[in-house]
Each structure stands twice: as structure tokens, then as C-alpha cells.
PDB file of C-alpha atoms in Angstrom:
ATOM      1  CA  MET H   1       0.240  -0.095  -0.095  1.00 94.00           C
ATOM      2  CA  THR H   2       1.132   3.439  -1.070  1.00 97.00           C
ATOM      3  CA  ARG H   3       0.063   6.936  -0.899  1.00 98.00           C
ATOM      4  CA  LEU H   4       0.641   9.049  -4.330  1.00 98.00           C
ATOM      5  CA  THR H   5       0.017  12.615  -4.564  1.00 98.00           C
ATOM      6  CA  ALA H   6       0.322  14.223  -7.837  1.00 98.00           C
ATOM      7  CA  TRP H   7      -0.118  17.801  -8.838  1.00 98.00           C
ATOM      8  CA  VAL H   8      -1.421  18.322 -12.271  1.00 98.00           C
ATOM      9  CA  HIS H   9      -0.374  20.763 -14.537  1.00 98.00           C
ATOM     10  CA  GLY H  10      -2.023  22.555 -17.689  1.00 97.00           C
ATOM     11  CA  SER H  11      -5.766  23.415 -18.553  1.00 97.00           C
ATOM     12  CA  VAL H  12      -7.428  21.213 -16.017  1.00 97.00           C
ATOM     13  CA  GLN H  13     -10.011  23.152 -14.231  1.00 96.00           C
ATOM     14  CA  GLY H  14     -13.734  23.460 -15.818  1.00 93.00           C
ATOM     15  CA  VAL H  15     -13.231  20.634 -17.973  1.00 95.00           C
ATOM     16  CA  GLY H  16     -14.529  17.496 -16.308  1.00 96.00           C
ATOM     17  CA  PHE H  17     -10.766  16.238 -15.421  1.00 97.00           C
ATOM     18  CA  ARG H  18     -11.801  15.705 -11.205  1.00 97.00           C
ATOM     19  CA  TRP H  19     -14.564  13.476 -12.407  1.00 97.00           C
ATOM     20  CA  TRP H  20     -12.707  11.599 -15.116  1.00 98.00           C
ATOM     21  CA  THR H  21      -9.489  11.070 -12.266  1.00 98.00           C
ATOM     22  CA  ARG H  22     -12.343  10.014  -9.786  1.00 97.00           C
ATOM     23  CA  SER H  23     -13.440   7.814 -12.370  1.00 97.00           C
ATOM     24  CA  ARG H  24     -10.067   6.316 -13.439  1.00 98.00           C
ATOM     25  CA  ALA H  25      -9.769   5.759  -9.222  1.00 98.00           C
ATOM     26  CA  LEU H  26     -12.626   4.324  -8.949  1.00 97.00           C
ATOM     27  CA  GLU H  27     -12.259   1.258 -11.105  1.00 97.00           C
ATOM     28  CA  LEU H  28      -8.841   0.806  -9.748  1.00 98.00           C
ATOM     29  CA  GLY H  29     -10.304   0.474  -6.193  1.00 97.00           C
ATOM     30  CA  LEU H  30      -8.221   3.780  -4.909  1.00 98.00           C
ATOM     31  CA  THR H  31      -9.374   6.070  -2.195  1.00 97.00           C
ATOM     32  CA  GLY H  32      -8.466   9.898  -2.207  1.00 97.00           C
ATOM     33  CA  SER H  33      -9.508  13.070  -3.785  1.00 97.00           C
ATOM     34  CA  ALA H  34      -9.023  15.416  -6.757  1.00 98.00           C
ATOM     35  CA  THR H  35      -8.801  19.261  -5.920  1.00 97.00           C
ATOM     36  CA  ASN H  36      -8.773  21.963  -7.917  1.00 98.00           C
ATOM     37  CA  LEU H  37      -5.835  24.748  -6.661  1.00 98.00           C
ATOM     38  CA  ALA H  38      -6.319  28.229  -6.264  1.00 98.00           C
ATOM     39  CA  ASP H  39      -2.868  28.514  -9.172  1.00 97.00           C
ATOM     40  CA  GLY H  40      -4.877  26.147 -11.986  1.00 97.00           C
ATOM     41  CA  ARG H  41      -3.514  22.820 -11.049  1.00 98.00           C
ATOM     42  CA  VAL H  42      -5.367  19.697  -9.868  1.00 98.00           C
ATOM     43  CA  GLU H  43      -4.261  17.942  -7.074  1.00 98.00           C
ATOM     44  CA  VAL H  44      -4.679  14.506  -6.739  1.00 98.00           C
ATOM     45  CA  VAL H  45      -4.224  12.127  -3.577  1.00 98.00           C
ATOM     46  CA  ALA H  46      -4.720   8.450  -4.209  1.00 98.00           C
ATOM     47  CA  GLU H  47      -3.959   5.392  -1.724  1.00 98.00           C
ATOM     48  CA  GLY H  48      -3.705   1.723  -2.516  1.00 97.00           C
ATOM     49  CA  PRO H  49      -1.719  -0.508  -3.565  1.00 97.00           C
ATOM     50  CA  LYS H  50       1.486   0.692  -5.407  1.00 97.00           C
ATOM     51  CA  ASP H  51       0.687  -0.863  -8.895  1.00 98.00           C
ATOM     52  CA  HIS H  52      -2.634   0.395  -8.897  1.00 98.00           C
ATOM     53  CA  CYS H  53      -1.568   3.981  -7.705  1.00 98.00           C
ATOM     54  CA  ALA H  54       0.975   3.698 -10.695  1.00 98.00           C
ATOM     55  CA  ARG H  55      -1.488   2.678 -13.336  1.00 98.00           C
ATOM     56  CA  LEU H  56      -3.437   5.957 -12.142  1.00 98.00           C
ATOM     57  CA  LEU H  57      -0.404   8.068 -12.774  1.00 98.00           C
ATOM     58  CA  ALA H  58      -0.148   6.845 -16.111  1.00 98.00           C
ATOM     59  CA  ALA H  59      -3.554   7.473 -17.096  1.00 97.00           C
ATOM     60  CA  LEU H  60      -3.060  11.202 -15.638  1.00 97.00           C
ATOM     61  CA  ARG H  61       0.008  11.486 -18.215  1.00 97.00           C
ATOM     62  CA  SER H  62      -2.098   9.506 -20.994  1.00 95.00           C
ATOM     63  CA  GLY H  63      -3.083  12.309 -22.688  1.00 89.00           C
ATOM     64  CA  GLU H  64      -6.336  11.012 -22.779  1.00 92.00           C
ATOM     65  CA  SER H  65      -7.773  13.027 -20.073  1.00 93.00           C
ATOM     66  CA  PRO H  66     -10.663  15.802 -20.488  1.00 94.00           C
ATOM     67  CA  GLY H  67      -8.331  19.565 -20.848  1.00 94.00           C
ATOM     68  CA  ARG H  68      -4.799  19.707 -21.555  1.00 96.00           C
ATOM     69  CA  VAL H  69      -2.146  17.814 -18.880  1.00 97.00           C
ATOM     70  CA  ASP H  70       1.229  19.637 -19.599  1.00 97.00           C
ATOM     71  CA  HIS H  71       2.895  18.195 -16.882  1.00 96.00           C
ATOM     72  CA  VAL H  72       2.917  15.927 -13.509  1.00 98.00           C
ATOM     73  CA  VAL H  73       4.645  16.123 -10.475  1.00 98.00           C
ATOM     74  CA  GLU H  74       4.589  12.975  -8.285  1.00 98.00           C
ATOM     75  CA  ARG H  75       5.447  12.434  -4.549  1.00 98.00           C
ATOM     76  CA  TRP H  76       5.194   8.756  -3.032  1.00 98.00           C
ATOM     77  CA  SER H  77       4.839   8.288   0.460  1.00 97.00           C
ATOM     78  CA  GLU H  78       3.394   5.825   3.606  1.00 97.00           C
ATOM     79  CA  PRO H  79      -0.352   5.307   3.232  1.00 95.00           C
ATOM     80  CA  ARG H  80      -2.674   7.252   5.911  1.00 93.00           C
ATOM     81  CA  GLY H  81      -5.372   5.263   5.667  1.00 89.00           C
ATOM     82  CA  ASP H  82      -7.652   8.303   6.058  1.00 88.00           C
ATOM     83  CA  LEU H  83      -9.357   8.519   2.590  1.00 85.00           C
ATOM     84  CA  PRO H  84     -12.622   6.940   2.399  1.00 87.00           C
ATOM     85  CA  GLY H  85     -13.577   6.516  -1.169  1.00 93.00           C
ATOM     86  CA  PHE H  86     -12.523   9.307  -3.705  1.00 96.00           C
ATOM     87  CA  VAL H  87     -14.149  12.388  -3.871  1.00 93.00           C
ATOM     88  CA  GLU H  88     -13.768  15.496  -6.167  1.00 94.00           C
ATOM     89  CA  ARG H  89     -13.294  19.229  -4.115  1.00 91.00           C
TER      90      ARG H  89
END
């Protein structure tokens, strides 16, 4: 189990990106959130098996999401276990 925090840069707000991310995360059985940040990025926090989190990260970078992803910055850490479900914020 691991925790992935990813900051997605590009045109990713107001285009259905958080909904799309939530759908991919739920398909993978992950918990977490996708949150719009004031500077235009989306912060994605996901917990679950490392290979499932890696698949979500690959999806974020795939170019198949709504909007335009310029780049994704990632951070891996120990899971906290405090994320019920997967929510859009």
C-alpha cells in the first residue's frame, strides 16, 4: 500500500478532469481526492496498492483526460488510511 500525491499542470479545471480522475481511481479501487487548486493545478491524492496508484499516474499522463495536461509532478509516501472513498473537491 502507498500514497500518491500528484500535481497536474495544464488546462485541467472546468473541463471534467476531476470527474474523469475519480472514475479512473474508482475503477482501480483507490481512495483519495482530486482537488482544484487556486493556481490552476489539480492535486490528486490516491491510496492503495502501489501498482494501482502507478496505473492512475500513467492515466494522468496519458493524454486521454479532458483538458490539456502539460506535466505531472508526483510524490510517493506512506499511506495514512484516512481517505474514505474518492471525492472531488
